C-alpha cells in the first residue's frame, strides 16, 4: 500500500493507478463502519484510495479538533488488512497552503438546517475539503456513510451542481448489536453514557414503529422521539421527520404523497454530541 503525504506524490501514484479509482474520504480513527465503506469501494472501483485528514475547517473553535482521535499506525494496519491500495494523508499545510486565499464551497439550502443550525461552519468546511480531495485524487466513485445523512445529501448536491464526474455511493450505517451507530466519537463514551447513547437509536426505532402502525402526524412522532431521548438523559438538539431528499419539513406522513421520509436525531450524551438517522421509506 502506498502512502502519499503531499499532492505531487499522490499524483504520481494516481497516474499509475489501474482502472477506476474509488475514494473513501475519512478523518481516520477507522472503525467497522469505515471498513464497510472500504469493502464497498473495492466492489465499485479497481483501485481503492483512503484519505485520512482531520479537517480543521469543519470544526468550530469550541469543538473537539485537538482531541479528535488520530491512531495513525492502527489506521494503516486496518487499510492494509482490507486491501486498500493507497493512503492520502495530507498535512494541514498541504490541504490549506498558508499563502493561498480561501475559496468558499457550500450548498446553503441543505447546509443551513438541522446540523447547520448547531454547526454553521461545518458543511462549508466539509464541502471545501471534499471538493479539494475530489480534485486531488480524481476518483470515479466516492463512498460515504449514511450515518452522516445530511452530509451525504449536501455532497450529492455539490457534486451535481459542480458537475464532478463522480458517483457518490451512500453506504448503510453499521451498528453495534444493541443499536448504537458506529462513530469514531463513541470512544469518548464511558459505560453510563454508552447506555444513554442508546436513546438515539431507540427514538428512531420508535418513530418507525409508530409510522408502520399508521401514525400520520409528524409532530406526534417527533414528540415521542424527543421523549425517548430525554428518558435516556440525552440533551436533545433535534428529533425530526423530514423529506429524505430536500430535508424540508413535512405536513403529513404519507410517503406516497410526499416521497421518502427520514427521521434524524442529534443530541449531547455526556461529553459527546451524537447524530443518527433512519430512513422511514426508501433510501436517499
Ligand atoms: O465524514 C467524515 O469523516 C468527514 O466529514 C469527511 C467527509 C471525511 C470530510 O472531512
Short mmCIF file of N, CA and C and ligand atoms in Angstrom, two decimals, residues 24-28 34 51 53-55 58-59 68 122 125-127 129-130 133 143-145 148 151 155 184, ligand 1:
data_model
loop_
_atom_site.label_atom_id
_atom_site.label_comp_id
_atom_site.label_asym_id
_atom_site.label_seq_id
_atom_site.Cartn_x
_atom_site.Cartn_y
_atom_site.Cartn_z
N UNK A 24 -12.40 6.65 -0.44
CA UNK A 24 -13.12 6.67 0.83
C UNK A 24 -12.53 7.81 1.66
N UNK A 25 -13.22 8.96 1.67
CA UNK A 25 -12.69 10.08 2.47
C UNK A 25 -13.00 9.86 3.95
N UNK A 26 -11.98 9.98 4.81
CA UNK A 26 -12.21 9.78 6.25
C UNK A 26 -11.38 10.79 7.05
N UNK A 27 -11.71 10.86 8.33
CA UNK A 27 -10.88 11.63 9.25
C UNK A 27 -10.08 10.67 10.14
N UNK A 28 -9.94 9.42 9.69
CA UNK A 28 -9.17 8.44 10.45
C UNK A 28 -9.97 7.89 11.62
N UNK A 34 -16.15 2.31 8.73
CA UNK A 34 -15.24 2.69 7.64
C UNK A 34 -14.85 1.44 6.81
N UNK A 51 -8.51 8.50 2.19
CA UNK A 51 -7.84 9.71 2.69
C UNK A 51 -8.07 9.79 4.20
N UNK A 53 -7.65 12.59 7.01
CA UNK A 53 -7.35 14.00 7.25
C UNK A 53 -8.40 14.56 8.21
N UNK A 54 -7.94 14.98 9.39
CA UNK A 54 -8.84 15.61 10.35
C UNK A 54 -8.94 17.07 9.92
N UNK A 55 -10.07 17.37 9.29
CA UNK A 55 -10.20 18.64 8.56
C UNK A 55 -10.56 19.80 9.49
N UNK A 58 -13.93 22.14 9.26
CA UNK A 58 -15.29 21.70 9.58
C UNK A 58 -15.56 21.65 11.08
N UNK A 59 -14.59 22.09 11.87
CA UNK A 59 -14.76 22.16 13.32
C UNK A 59 -14.89 23.62 13.75
N UNK A 68 -9.54 15.09 18.73
CA UNK A 68 -10.09 14.08 17.83
C UNK A 68 -9.06 12.93 17.71
N UNK A 122 -19.83 23.95 9.67
CA UNK A 122 -19.49 22.55 9.41
C UNK A 122 -19.55 22.17 7.92
N UNK A 125 -17.11 23.70 5.52
CA UNK A 125 -15.80 23.05 5.70
C UNK A 125 -15.75 21.70 5.03
N UNK A 126 -16.84 20.93 5.18
CA UNK A 126 -16.89 19.60 4.56
C UNK A 126 -16.87 19.73 3.04
N UNK A 127 -17.70 20.63 2.50
CA UNK A 127 -17.77 20.79 1.03
C UNK A 127 -16.39 21.18 0.48
N UNK A 129 -13.34 20.72 1.74
CA UNK A 129 -12.30 19.68 1.78
C UNK A 129 -12.65 18.54 0.82
N UNK A 130 -13.93 18.20 0.71
CA UNK A 130 -14.30 17.09 -0.17
C UNK A 130 -14.06 17.50 -1.64
N UNK A 133 -10.40 17.19 -2.17
CA UNK A 133 -9.99 15.77 -2.27
C UNK A 133 -10.37 15.20 -3.63
N UNK A 143 -17.20 6.88 -1.58
CA UNK A 143 -18.14 6.22 -0.66
C UNK A 143 -18.26 7.01 0.64
N UNK A 144 -19.47 7.27 1.04
CA UNK A 144 -19.75 7.99 2.28
C UNK A 144 -20.79 7.21 3.07
N UNK A 145 -20.71 7.30 4.41
CA UNK A 145 -21.67 6.60 5.26
C UNK A 145 -22.99 7.35 5.36
N UNK A 148 -23.96 9.92 8.45
CA UNK A 148 -23.94 11.38 8.28
C UNK A 148 -24.89 11.71 7.12
N UNK A 151 -24.79 15.18 5.56
CA UNK A 151 -23.53 15.34 4.83
C UNK A 151 -23.63 14.68 3.46
N UNK A 155 -23.25 16.60 -0.07
CA UNK A 155 -22.20 16.23 -1.03
C UNK A 155 -22.80 15.83 -2.38
N UNK A 184 -16.58 7.34 15.24
CA UNK A 184 -15.24 7.50 15.83
C UNK A 184 -15.34 8.14 17.21
O1 LIG B 1 -17.39 12.15 7.28
C1 LIG B 1 -16.21 12.47 7.51
O2 LIG B 1 -15.42 11.71 8.08
C2 LIG B 1 -15.75 13.86 7.08
O3 LIG B 1 -16.76 14.80 7.22
C3 LIG B 1 -15.17 13.88 5.65
C4 LIG B 1 -16.23 13.53 4.63
C5 LIG B 1 -14.01 12.91 5.56
C6 LIG B 1 -14.65 15.28 5.32
O4 LIG B 1 -13.66 15.69 6.20
#
